[in-house]
Amino acid sequence: AAAVVLYPEATISDNGSTPNSLLTKTNKTDTNGKVEFTYENECVLKIEATILIGNESFQGNNIINLLRGKTTTKVVEISKI
């Protein structure tokens, strides 16, 4: 199973606020390579998926825009690093 992390951009906004660390969530994919997360608020998050197969590491990245009351699906392709 791949480890999937959703997290906010680690930069300080124009008004000086820092990202909410509570937005960072980690989970493992199921046997179909899928994982689900639930967020209450709208936000844009980065996605990082990693997996170790044998002695080789694979990773993929993407960005997801979550909207209130909507289900959003995002595919993250992983490749050898």
PDB file of N, CA, C and O in Angstrom:
ATOM      1  N   ALA A   1       0.839  -1.189   0.000  1.00  0.00           N
ATOM      2  CA  ALA A   1       0.000   0.000   0.000  1.00  0.00           C
ATOM      3  C   ALA A   1       0.876   1.243   0.000  1.00  0.00           C
ATOM      4  O   ALA A   1       1.917   1.274   0.641  1.00  0.00           O
ATOM      5  N   ALA A   2       0.439   2.237  -0.724  1.00  0.00           N
ATOM      6  CA  ALA A   2       1.163   3.509  -0.773  1.00  0.00           C
ATOM      7  C   ALA A   2       0.711   4.398   0.384  1.00  0.00           C
ATOM      8  O   ALA A   2      -0.445   4.367   0.793  1.00  0.00           O
ATOM      9  N   ALA A   3       1.633   5.177   0.896  1.00  0.00           N
ATOM     10  CA  ALA A   3       1.311   6.192   1.898  1.00  0.00           C
ATOM     11  C   ALA A   3       0.949   7.465   1.151  1.00  0.00           C
ATOM     12  O   ALA A   3       1.691   7.897   0.274  1.00  0.00           O
ATOM     13  N   VAL A   4      -0.200   8.052   1.493  1.00  0.00           N
ATOM     14  CA  VAL A   4      -0.665   9.269   0.835  1.00  0.00           C
ATOM     15  C   VAL A   4      -0.819  10.364   1.883  1.00  0.00           C
ATOM     16  O   VAL A   4      -1.455  10.151   2.915  1.00  0.00           O
ATOM     17  N   VAL A   5      -0.221  11.520   1.595  1.00  0.00           N
ATOM     18  CA  VAL A   5      -0.288  12.658   2.509  1.00  0.00           C
ATOM     19  C   VAL A   5      -0.917  13.837   1.781  1.00  0.00           C
ATOM     20  O   VAL A   5      -0.515  14.169   0.670  1.00  0.00           O
ATOM     21  N   LEU A   6      -1.920  14.450   2.400  1.00  0.00           N
ATOM     22  CA  LEU A   6      -2.489  15.712   1.919  1.00  0.00           C
ATOM     23  C   LEU A   6      -2.012  16.791   2.876  1.00  0.00           C
ATOM     24  O   LEU A   6      -2.094  16.613   4.102  1.00  0.00           O
ATOM     25  N   TYR A   7      -1.504  17.905   2.327  1.00  0.00           N
ATOM     26  CA  TYR A   7      -0.956  18.951   3.197  1.00  0.00           C
ATOM     27  C   TYR A   7      -1.023  20.308   2.497  1.00  0.00           C
ATOM     28  O   TYR A   7      -0.989  20.384   1.277  1.00  0.00           O
ATOM     29  N   PRO A   8      -1.104  21.386   3.282  1.00  0.00           N
ATOM     30  CA  PRO A   8      -1.151  22.729   2.689  1.00  0.00           C
ATOM     31  C   PRO A   8       0.233  23.185   2.252  1.00  0.00           C
ATOM     32  O   PRO A   8       1.252  22.679   2.729  1.00  0.00           O
ATOM     33  N   GLU A   9       0.260  24.150   1.343  1.00  0.00           N
ATOM     34  CA  GLU A   9       1.514  24.785   0.921  1.00  0.00           C
ATOM     35  C   GLU A   9       2.199  25.353   2.162  1.00  0.00           C
ATOM     36  O   GLU A   9       1.551  25.977   2.995  1.00  0.00           O
ATOM     37  N   ALA A  10       3.488  25.133   2.272  1.00  0.00           N
ATOM     38  CA  ALA A  10       4.223  25.537   3.483  1.00  0.00           C
ATOM     39  C   ALA A  10       4.770  26.954   3.384  1.00  0.00           C
ATOM     40  O   ALA A  10       5.880  27.227   3.818  1.00  0.00           O
ATOM     41  N   THR A  11       3.988  27.871   2.830  1.00  0.00           N
ATOM     42  CA  THR A  11       4.436  29.259   2.721  1.00  0.00           C
ATOM     43  C   THR A  11       3.537  30.163   3.557  1.00  0.00           C
ATOM     44  O   THR A  11       2.402  29.814   3.879  1.00  0.00           O
ATOM     45  N   ILE A  12       4.059  31.313   3.861  1.00  0.00           N
ATOM     46  CA  ILE A  12       3.293  32.307   4.619  1.00  0.00           C
ATOM     47  C   ILE A  12       2.527  33.165   3.614  1.00  0.00           C
ATOM     48  O   ILE A  12       3.081  33.611   2.616  1.00  0.00           O
ATOM     49  N   SER A  13       1.248  33.378   3.877  1.00  0.00           N
ATOM     50  CA  SER A  13       0.414  34.158   2.956  1.00  0.00           C
ATOM     51  C   SER A  13       0.757  35.649   3.017  1.00  0.00           C
ATOM     52  O   SER A  13       1.490  36.095   3.897  1.00  0.00           O
ATOM     53  N   ASP A  14       0.183  36.401   2.095  1.00  0.00           N
ATOM     54  CA  ASP A  14       0.425  37.843   2.035  1.00  0.00           C
ATOM     55  C   ASP A  14       0.043  38.562   3.330  1.00  0.00           C
ATOM     56  O   ASP A  14       0.646  39.558   3.694  1.00  0.00           O
ATOM     57  N   ASN A  15      -0.970  38.041   4.013  1.00  0.00           N
ATOM     58  CA  ASN A  15      -1.397  38.691   5.256  1.00  0.00           C
ATOM     59  C   ASN A  15      -0.621  38.182   6.468  1.00  0.00           C
ATOM     60  O   ASN A  15      -0.940  38.525   7.594  1.00  0.00           O
ATOM     61  N   GLY A  16       0.396  37.329   6.243  1.00  0.00           N
ATOM     62  CA  GLY A  16       1.270  36.883   7.331  1.00  0.00           C
ATOM     63  C   GLY A  16       0.824  35.626   8.035  1.00  0.00           C
ATOM     64  O   GLY A  16       1.473  35.176   8.974  1.00  0.00           O
ATOM     65  N   SER A  17      -0.289  35.026   7.602  1.00  0.00           N
ATOM     66  CA  SER A  17      -0.747  33.814   8.271  1.00  0.00           C
ATOM     67  C   SER A  17      -0.007  32.594   7.729  1.00  0.00           C
ATOM     68  O   SER A  17       0.397  32.553   6.573  1.00  0.00           O
ATOM     69  N   THR A  18       0.176  31.610   8.584  1.00  0.00           N
ATOM     70  CA  THR A  18       0.845  30.373   8.196  1.00  0.00           C
ATOM     71  C   THR A  18      -0.204  29.290   7.952  1.00  0.00           C
ATOM     72  O   THR A  18      -1.327  29.387   8.449  1.00  0.00           O
ATOM     73  N   PRO A  19       0.149  28.245   7.202  1.00  0.00           N
ATOM     74  CA  PRO A  19      -0.816  27.176   6.921  1.00  0.00           C
ATOM     75  C   PRO A  19      -1.277  26.477   8.199  1.00  0.00           C
ATOM     76  O   PRO A  19      -0.533  26.383   9.170  1.00  0.00           O
ATOM     77  N   ASN A  20      -2.494  25.980   8.172  1.00  0.00           N
ATOM     78  CA  ASN A  20      -3.064  25.253   9.304  1.00  0.00           C
ATOM     79  C   ASN A  20      -2.542  23.820   9.265  1.00  0.00           C
ATOM     80  O   ASN A  20      -2.889  23.045   8.382  1.00  0.00           O
ATOM     81  N   SER A  21      -1.704  23.466  10.232  1.00  0.00           N
ATOM     82  CA  SER A  21      -1.110  22.123  10.255  1.00  0.00           C
ATOM     83  C   SER A  21      -2.158  21.033  10.462  1.00  0.00           C
ATOM     84  O   SER A  21      -1.913  19.869  10.156  1.00  0.00           O
ATOM     85  N   LEU A  22      -3.344  21.404  10.949  1.00  0.00           N
ATOM     86  CA  LEU A  22      -4.411  20.413  11.140  1.00  0.00           C
ATOM     87  C   LEU A  22      -4.964  19.910   9.804  1.00  0.00           C
ATOM     88  O   LEU A  22      -5.672  18.909   9.763  1.00  0.00           O
ATOM     89  N   LEU A  23      -4.647  20.605   8.710  1.00  0.00           N
ATOM     90  CA  LEU A  23      -5.095  20.167   7.385  1.00  0.00           C
ATOM     91  C   LEU A  23      -4.287  18.981   6.871  1.00  0.00           C
ATOM     92  O   LEU A  23      -4.699  18.302   5.942  1.00  0.00           O
ATOM     93  N   THR A  24      -3.127  18.727   7.463  1.00  0.00           N
ATOM     94  CA  THR A  24      -2.278  17.618   7.023  1.00  0.00           C
ATOM     95  C   THR A  24      -2.860  16.298   7.514  1.00  0.00           C
ATOM     96  O   THR A  24      -3.109  16.122   8.705  1.00  0.00           O
ATOM     97  N   LYS A  25      -3.104  15.388   6.558  1.00  0.00           N
ATOM     98  CA  LYS A  25      -3.644  14.061   6.882  1.00  0.00           C
ATOM     99  C   LYS A  25      -2.881  13.006   6.095  1.00  0.00           C
ATOM    100  O   LYS A  25      -2.482  13.235   4.955  1.00  0.00           O
ATOM    101  N   THR A  26      -2.693  11.840   6.708  1.00  0.00           N
ATOM    102  CA  THR A  26      -1.982  10.724   6.090  1.00  0.00           C
ATOM    103  C   THR A  26      -2.842   9.474   6.171  1.00  0.00           C
ATOM    104  O   THR A  26      -3.518   9.246   7.170  1.00  0.00           O
ATOM    105  N   ASN A  27      -2.806   8.671   5.102  1.00  0.00           N
ATOM    106  CA  ASN A  27      -3.537   7.403   5.083  1.00  0.00           C
ATOM    107  C   ASN A  27      -2.858   6.473   4.092  1.00  0.00           C
ATOM    108  O   ASN A  27      -2.007   6.903   3.317  1.00  0.00           O
ATOM    109  N   LYS A  28      -3.239   5.203   4.116  1.00  0.00           N
ATOM    110  CA  LYS A  28      -2.697   4.200   3.194  1.00  0.00           C
ATOM    111  C   LYS A  28      -3.748   3.836   2.159  1.00  0.00           C
ATOM    112  O   LYS A  28      -4.944   3.815   2.450  1.00  0.00           O
ATOM    113  N   THR A  29      -3.289   3.522   0.949  1.00  0.00           N
ATOM    114  CA  THR A  29      -4.214   3.097  -0.100  1.00  0.00           C
ATOM    115  C   THR A  29      -4.733   1.690   0.191  1.00  0.00           C
ATOM    116  O   THR A  29      -4.085   0.902   0.872  1.00  0.00           O
ATOM    117  N   ASP A  30      -5.918   1.384  -0.374  1.00  0.00           N
ATOM    118  CA  ASP A  30      -6.481   0.042  -0.249  1.00  0.00           C
ATOM    119  C   ASP A  30      -5.895  -0.856  -1.343  1.00  0.00           C
ATOM    120  O   ASP A  30      -4.993  -0.457  -2.076  1.00  0.00           O
ATOM    121  N   THR A  31      -6.418  -2.066  -1.465  1.00  0.00           N
ATOM    122  CA  THR A  31      -5.897  -3.017  -2.454  1.00  0.00           C
ATOM    123  C   THR A  31      -6.116  -2.554  -3.893  1.00  0.00           C
ATOM    124  O   THR A  31      -5.472  -3.040  -4.812  1.00  0.00           O
ATOM    125  N   ASN A  32      -7.026  -1.601  -4.095  1.00  0.00           N
ATOM    126  CA  ASN A  32      -7.273  -1.035  -5.429  1.00  0.00           C
ATOM    127  C   ASN A  32      -6.465   0.237  -5.684  1.00  0.00           C
ATOM    128  O   ASN A  32      -6.646   0.897  -6.708  1.00  0.00           O
ATOM    129  N   GLY A  33      -5.611   0.605  -4.730  1.00  0.00           N
ATOM    130  CA  GLY A  33      -4.804   1.811  -4.882  1.00  0.00           C
ATOM    131  C   GLY A  33      -5.559   3.087  -4.587  1.00  0.00           C
ATOM    132  O   GLY A  33      -5.149   4.168  -4.987  1.00  0.00           O
ATOM    133  N   LYS A  34      -6.679   2.975  -3.859  1.00  0.00           N
ATOM    134  CA  LYS A  34      -7.503   4.155  -3.553  1.00  0.00           C
ATOM    135  C   LYS A  34      -7.430   4.493  -2.074  1.00  0.00           C
ATOM    136  O   LYS A  34      -7.256   3.624  -1.225  1.00  0.00           O
ATOM    137  N   VAL A  35      -7.606   5.773  -1.788  1.00  0.00           N
ATOM    138  CA  VAL A  35      -7.652   6.257  -0.414  1.00  0.00           C
ATOM    139  C   VAL A  35      -8.636   7.417  -0.360  1.00  0.00           C
ATOM    140  O   VAL A  35      -8.810   8.139  -1.351  1.00  0.00           O
ATOM    141  N   GLU A  36      -9.299   7.591   0.776  1.00  0.00           N
ATOM    142  CA  GLU A  36     -10.256   8.685   0.935  1.00  0.00           C
ATOM    143  C   GLU A  36      -9.901   9.521   2.151  1.00  0.00           C
ATOM    144  O   GLU A  36      -9.445   9.010   3.167  1.00  0.00           O
ATOM    145  N   PHE A  37     -10.127  10.819   2.010  1.00  0.00           N
ATOM    146  CA  PHE A  37      -9.964  11.776   3.098  1.00  0.00           C
ATOM    147  C   PHE A  37     -11.224  12.625   3.157  1.00  0.00           C
ATOM    148  O   PHE A  37     -11.869  12.849   2.138  1.00  0.00           O
ATOM    149  N   THR A  38     -11.565  13.108   4.350  1.00  0.00           N
ATOM    150  CA  THR A  38     -12.721  13.985   4.502  1.00  0.00           C
ATOM    151  C   THR A  38     -12.268  15.296   5.151  1.00  0.00           C
ATOM    152  O   THR A  38     -11.589  15.285   6.183  1.00  0.00           O
ATOM    153  N   TYR A  39     -12.649  16.401   4.507  1.00  0.00           N
ATOM    154  CA  TYR A  39     -12.363  17.744   5.024  1.00  0.00           C
ATOM    155  C   TYR A  39     -13.671  18.509   5.106  1.00  0.00           C
ATOM    156  O   TYR A  39     -14.518  18.376   4.233  1.00  0.00           O
ATOM    157  N   GLU A  40     -13.821  19.334   6.138  1.00  0.00           N
ATOM    158  CA  GLU A  40     -15.028  20.130   6.310  1.00  0.00           C
ATOM    159  C   GLU A  40     -14.998  21.410   5.476  1.00  0.00           C
ATOM    160  O   GLU A  40     -16.013  21.847   4.976  1.00  0.00           O
ATOM    161  N   ASN A  41     -13.825  22.007   5.359  1.00  0.00           N
ATOM    162  CA  ASN A  41     -13.708  23.310   4.709  1.00  0.00           C
ATOM    163  C   ASN A  41     -13.113  23.200   3.310  1.00  0.00           C
ATOM    164  O   ASN A  41     -12.431  22.231   2.989  1.00  0.00           O
ATOM    165  N   GLU A  42     -13.361  24.217   2.511  1.00  0.00           N
ATOM    166  CA  GLU A  42     -12.740  24.299   1.197  1.00  0.00           C
ATOM    167  C   GLU A  42     -11.267  24.622   1.371  1.00  0.00           C
ATOM    168  O   GLU A  42     -10.888  25.410   2.246  1.00  0.00           O
ATOM    169  N   CYS A  43     -10.426  23.997   0.554  1.00  0.00           N
ATOM    170  CA  CYS A  43      -9.000  24.274   0.619  1.00  0.00           C
ATOM    171  C   CYS A  43      -8.306  23.679  -0.600  1.00  0.00           C
ATOM    172  O   CYS A  43      -8.860  22.836  -1.295  1.00  0.00           O
ATOM    173  N   VAL A  44      -7.104  24.183  -0.845  1.00  0.00           N
ATOM    174  CA  VAL A  44      -6.243  23.622  -1.885  1.00  0.00           C
ATOM    175  C   VAL A  44      -5.080  22.963  -1.165  1.00  0.00           C
ATOM    176  O   VAL A  44      -4.415  23.588  -0.330  1.00  0.00           O
ATOM    177  N   LEU A  45      -4.868  21.681  -1.472  1.00  0.00           N
ATOM    178  CA  LEU A  45      -3.827  20.919  -0.786  1.00  0.00           C
ATOM    179  C   LEU A  45      -2.904  20.241  -1.776  1.00  0.00           C
ATOM    180  O   LEU A  45      -3.299  19.925  -2.899  1.00  0.00           O
ATOM    181  N   LYS A  46      -1.702  20.007  -1.343  1.00  0.00           N
ATOM    182  CA  LYS A  46      -0.755  19.222  -2.119  1.00  0.00           C
ATOM    183  C   LYS A  46      -0.961  17.745  -1.745  1.00  0.00           C
ATOM    184  O   LYS A  46      -1.381  17.435  -0.628  1.00  0.00           O
ATOM    185  N   ILE A  47      -0.672  16.870  -2.693  1.00  0.00           N
ATOM    186  CA  ILE A  47      -0.773  15.423  -2.470  1.00  0.00           C
ATOM    187  C   ILE A  47       0.597  14.821  -2.730  1.00  0.00           C
ATOM    188  O   ILE A  47       1.239  15.139  -3.730  1.00  0.00           O
ATOM    189  N   GLU A  48       1.030  13.945  -1.824  1.00  0.00           N
ATOM    190  CA  GLU A  48       2.254  13.189  -2.052  1.00  0.00           C
ATOM    191  C   GLU A  48       1.959  11.724  -1.760  1.00  0.00           C
ATOM    192  O   GLU A  48       1.462  11.389  -0.684  1.00  0.00           O
ATOM    193  N   ALA A  49       2.250  10.855  -2.732  1.00  0.00           N
ATOM    194  CA  ALA A  49       2.066   9.416  -2.572  1.00  0.00           C
ATOM    195  C   ALA A  49       3.422   8.744  -2.691  1.00  0.00           C
ATOM    196  O   ALA A  49       4.189   9.046  -3.611  1.00  0.00           O
ATOM    197  N   THR A  50       3.734   7.863  -1.752  1.00  0.00           N
ATOM    198  CA  THR A  50       5.013   7.156  -1.787  1.00  0.00           C
ATOM    199  C   THR A  50       4.791   5.680  -1.483  1.00  0.00           C
ATOM    200  O   THR A  50       3.880   5.315  -0.732  1.00  0.00           O
ATOM    201  N   ILE A  51       5.635   4.838  -2.093  1.00  0.00           N
ATOM    202  CA  ILE A  51       5.582   3.405  -1.838  1.00  0.00           C
ATOM    203  C   ILE A  51       6.968   2.822  -2.042  1.00  0.00           C
ATOM    204  O   ILE A  51       7.732   3.295  -2.889  1.00  0.00           O
ATOM    205  N   LEU A  52       7.288   1.831  -1.238  1.00  0.00           N
ATOM    206  CA  LEU A  52       8.549   1.109  -1.368  1.00  0.00           C
ATOM    207  C   LEU A  52       8.213  -0.275  -1.892  1.00  0.00           C
ATOM    208  O   LEU A  52       7.432  -1.015  -1.275  1.00  0.00           O
ATOM    209  N   ILE A  53       8.773  -0.628  -3.053  1.00  0.00           N
ATOM    210  CA  ILE A  53       8.570  -1.950  -3.639  1.00  0.00           C
ATOM    211  C   ILE A  53       9.941  -2.597  -3.742  1.00  0.00           C
ATOM    212  O   ILE A  53      10.786  -2.143  -4.523  1.00  0.00           O
ATOM    213  N   GLY A  54      10.150  -3.622  -2.936  1.00  0.00           N
ATOM    214  CA  GLY A  54      11.489  -4.206  -2.845  1.00  0.00           C
ATOM    215  C   GLY A  54      12.421  -3.177  -2.248  1.00  0.00           C
ATOM    216  O   GLY A  54      12.160  -2.645  -1.179  1.00  0.00           O
ATOM    217  N   ASN A  55      13.483  -2.871  -2.961  1.00  0.00           N
ATOM    218  CA  ASN A  55      14.434  -1.847  -2.508  1.00  0.00           C
ATOM    219  C   ASN A  55      14.278  -0.539  -3.265  1.00  0.00           C
ATOM    220  O   ASN A  55      15.124   0.342  -3.168  1.00  0.00           O
ATOM    221  N   GLU A  56      13.201  -0.421  -4.045  1.00  0.00           N
ATOM    222  CA  GLU A  56      13.017   0.763  -4.868  1.00  0.00           C
ATOM    223  C   GLU A  56      11.876   1.634  -4.348  1.00  0.00           C
ATOM    224  O   GLU A  56      10.801   1.132  -4.012  1.00  0.00           O
ATOM    225  N   SER A  57      12.127   2.937  -4.300  1.00  0.00           N
ATOM    226  CA  SER A  57      11.126   3.902  -3.844  1.00  0.00           C
ATOM    227  C   SER A  57      10.436   4.538  -5.051  1.00  0.00           C
ATOM    228  O   SER A  57      11.077   4.848  -6.055  1.00  0.00           O
ATOM    229  N   PHE A  58       9.132   4.746  -4.914  1.00  0.00           N
ATOM    230  CA  PHE A  58       8.325   5.389  -5.940  1.00  0.00           C
ATOM    231  C   PHE A  58       7.573   6.535  -5.288  1.00  0.00           C
ATOM    232  O   PHE A  58       7.153   6.441  -4.134  1.00  0.00           O
ATOM    233  N   GLN A  59       7.389   7.627  -6.053  1.00  0.00           N
ATOM    234  CA  GLN A  59       6.706   8.796  -5.509  1.00  0.00           C
ATOM    235  C   GLN A  59       5.936   9.510  -6.602  1.00  0.00           C
ATOM    236  O   GLN A  59       6.321   9.492  -7.765  1.00  0.00           O
ATOM    237  N   GLY A  60       4.832  10.143  -6.205  1.00  0.00           N
ATOM    238  CA  GLY A  60       4.054  10.960  -7.110  1.00  0.00           C
ATOM    239  C   GLY A  60       3.485  12.142  -6.361  1.00  0.00           C
ATOM    240  O   GLY A  60       3.278  12.082  -5.142  1.00  0.00           O
ATOM    241  N   ASN A  61       3.225  13.229  -7.084  1.00  0.00           N
ATOM    242  CA  ASN A  61       2.701  14.449  -6.470  1.00  0.00           C
ATOM    243  C   ASN A  61       1.603  15.039  -7.334  1.00  0.00           C
ATOM    244  O   ASN A  61       1.592  14.842  -8.549  1.00  0.00           O
ATOM    245  N   ASN A  62       0.687  15.754  -6.690  1.00  0.00           N
ATOM    246  CA  ASN A  62      -0.364  16.450  -7.403  1.00  0.00           C
ATOM    247  C   ASN A  62      -0.939  17.506  -6.476  1.00  0.00           C
ATOM    248  O   ASN A  62      -0.506  17.640  -5.334  1.00  0.00           O
ATOM    249  N   ILE A  63      -1.928  18.240  -6.950  1.00  0.00           N
ATOM    250  CA  ILE A  63      -2.626  19.256  -6.152  1.00  0.00           C
ATOM    251  C   ILE A  63      -4.115  18.994  -6.282  1.00  0.00           C
ATOM    252  O   ILE A  63      -4.602  18.618  -7.348  1.00  0.00           O
ATOM    253  N   ILE A  64      -4.841  19.184  -5.178  1.00  0.00           N
ATOM    254  CA  ILE A  64      -6.288  18.980  -5.193  1.00  0.00           C
ATOM    255  C   ILE A  64      -6.983  20.211  -4.629  1.00  0.00           C
ATOM    256  O   ILE A  64      -6.525  20.808  -3.649  1.00  0.00           O
ATOM    257  N   ASN A  65      -8.073  20.613  -5.280  1.00  0.00           N
ATOM    258  CA  ASN A  65      -8.885  21.744  -4.843  1.00  0.00           C
ATOM    259  C   ASN A  65     -10.189  21.183  -4.271  1.00  0.00           C
ATOM    260  O   ASN A  65     -11.026  20.667  -5.018  1.00  0.00           O
ATOM    261  N   LEU A  66     -10.341  21.252  -2.964  1.00  0.00           N
ATOM    262  CA  LEU A  66     -11.523  20.691  -2.299  1.00  0.00           C
ATOM    263  C   LEU A  66     -12.600  21.758  -2.148  1.00  0.00           C
ATOM    264  O   LEU A  66     -12.323  22.863  -1.692  1.00  0.00           O
ATOM    265  N   LEU A  67     -13.822  21.409  -2.533  1.00  0.00           N
ATOM    266  CA  LEU A  67     -14.962  22.312  -2.438  1.00  0.00           C
ATOM    267  C   LEU A  67     -15.970  21.770  -1.444  1.00  0.00           C
ATOM    268  O   LEU A  67     -16.215  20.559  -1.392  1.00  0.00           O
ATOM    269  N   ARG A  68     -16.573  22.660  -0.686  1.00  0.00           N
ATOM    270  CA  ARG A  68     -17.545  22.266   0.342  1.00  0.00           C
ATOM    271  C   ARG A  68     -18.714  21.499  -0.280  1.00  0.00           C
ATOM    272  O   ARG A  68     -19.296  21.920  -1.273  1.00  0.00           O
ATOM    273  N   GLY A  69     -19.036  20.346   0.311  1.00  0.00           N
ATOM    274  CA  GLY A  69     -20.176  19.555  -0.124  1.00  0.00           C
ATOM    275  C   GLY A  69     -19.951  18.768  -1.407  1.00  0.00           C
ATOM    276  O   GLY A  69     -20.886  18.184  -1.944  1.00  0.00           O
ATOM    277  N   LYS A  70     -18.741  18.751  -1.921  1.00  0.00           N
ATOM    278  CA  LYS A  70     -18.433  18.059  -3.176  1.00  0.00           C
ATOM    279  C   LYS A  70     -17.442  16.929  -2.931  1.00  0.00           C
ATOM    280  O   LYS A  70     -16.582  17.015  -2.064  1.00  0.00           O
ATOM    281  N   THR A  71     -17.560  15.874  -3.726  1.00  0.00           N
ATOM    282  CA  THR A  71     -16.569  14.806  -3.732  1.00  0.00           C
ATOM    283  C   THR A  71     -15.615  15.087  -4.885  1.00  0.00           C
ATOM    284  O   THR A  71     -16.048  15.300  -6.016  1.00  0.00           O
ATOM    285  N   THR A  72     -14.332  15.106  -4.583  1.00  0.00           N
ATOM    286  CA  THR A  72     -13.324  15.392  -5.583  1.00  0.00           C
ATOM    287  C   THR A  72     -12.382  14.202  -5.695  1.00  0.00           C
ATOM    288  O   THR A  72     -11.890  13.706  -4.687  1.00  0.00           O
ATOM    289  N   THR A  73     -12.150  13.750  -6.912  1.00  0.00           N
ATOM    290  CA  THR A  73     -11.246  12.627  -7.162  1.00  0.00           C
ATOM    291  C   THR A  73     -10.004  13.144  -7.881  1.00  0.00           C
ATOM    292  O   THR A  73     -10.107  13.945  -8.796  1.00  0.00           O
ATOM    293  N   LYS A  74      -8.840  12.676  -7.459  1.00  0.00           N
ATOM    294  CA  LYS A  74      -7.594  13.077  -8.092  1.00  0.00           C
ATOM    295  C   LYS A  74      -6.711  11.840  -8.231  1.00  0.00           C
ATOM    296  O   LYS A  74      -6.539  11.090  -7.284  1.00  0.00           O
ATOM    297  N   VAL A  75      -6.169  11.633  -9.429  1.00  0.00           N
ATOM    298  CA  VAL A  75      -5.248  10.529  -9.691  1.00  0.00           C
ATOM    299  C   VAL A  75      -3.822  11.040  -9.509  1.00  0.00           C
ATOM    300  O   VAL A  75      -3.476  12.112 -10.011  1.00  0.00           O
ATOM    301  N   VAL A  76      -3.014  10.267  -8.788  1.00  0.00           N
ATOM    302  CA  VAL A  76      -1.605  10.592  -8.602  1.00  0.00           C
ATOM    303  C   VAL A  76      -0.797   9.448  -9.191  1.00  0.00           C
ATOM    304  O   VAL A  76      -0.889   8.322  -8.728  1.00  0.00           O
ATOM    305  N   GLU A  77      -0.045   9.748 -10.236  1.00  0.00           N
ATOM    306  CA  GLU A  77       0.815   8.737 -10.852  1.00  0.00           C
ATOM    307  C   GLU A  77       2.153   8.740 -10.140  1.00  0.00           C
ATOM    308  O   GLU A  77       2.744   9.800  -9.919  1.00  0.00           O
ATOM    309  N   ILE A  78       2.614   7.550  -9.781  1.00  0.00           N
ATOM    310  CA  ILE A  78       3.900   7.459  -9.093  1.00  0.00           C
ATOM    311  C   ILE A  78       4.947   6.882 -10.038  1.00  0.00           C
ATOM    312  O   ILE A  78       4.635   6.115 -10.939  1.00  0.00           O
ATOM    313  N   SER A  79       6.179   7.301  -9.816  1.00  0.00           N
ATOM    314  CA  SER A  79       7.274   6.794 -10.630  1.00  0.00           C
ATOM    315  C   SER A  79       8.506   6.615  -9.735  1.00  0.00           C
ATOM    316  O   SER A  79       8.585   7.166  -8.634  1.00  0.00           O
ATOM    317  N   LYS A  80       9.452   5.846 -10.227  1.00  0.00           N
ATOM    318  CA  LYS A  80      10.671   5.540  -9.465  1.00  0.00           C
ATOM    319  C   LYS A  80      11.455   6.819  -9.202  1.00  0.00           C
ATOM    320  O   LYS A  80      11.583   7.667 -10.069  1.00  0.00           O
ATOM    321  N   ILE A  81      11.950   6.926  -7.963  1.00  0.00           N
ATOM    322  CA  ILE A  81      12.762   8.106  -7.617  1.00  0.00           C
ATOM    323  C   ILE A  81      14.197   7.690  -7.347  1.00  0.00           C
ATOM    324  O   ILE A  81      14.514   6.555  -7.182  1.00  0.00           O
TER     325      ILE A  81
END
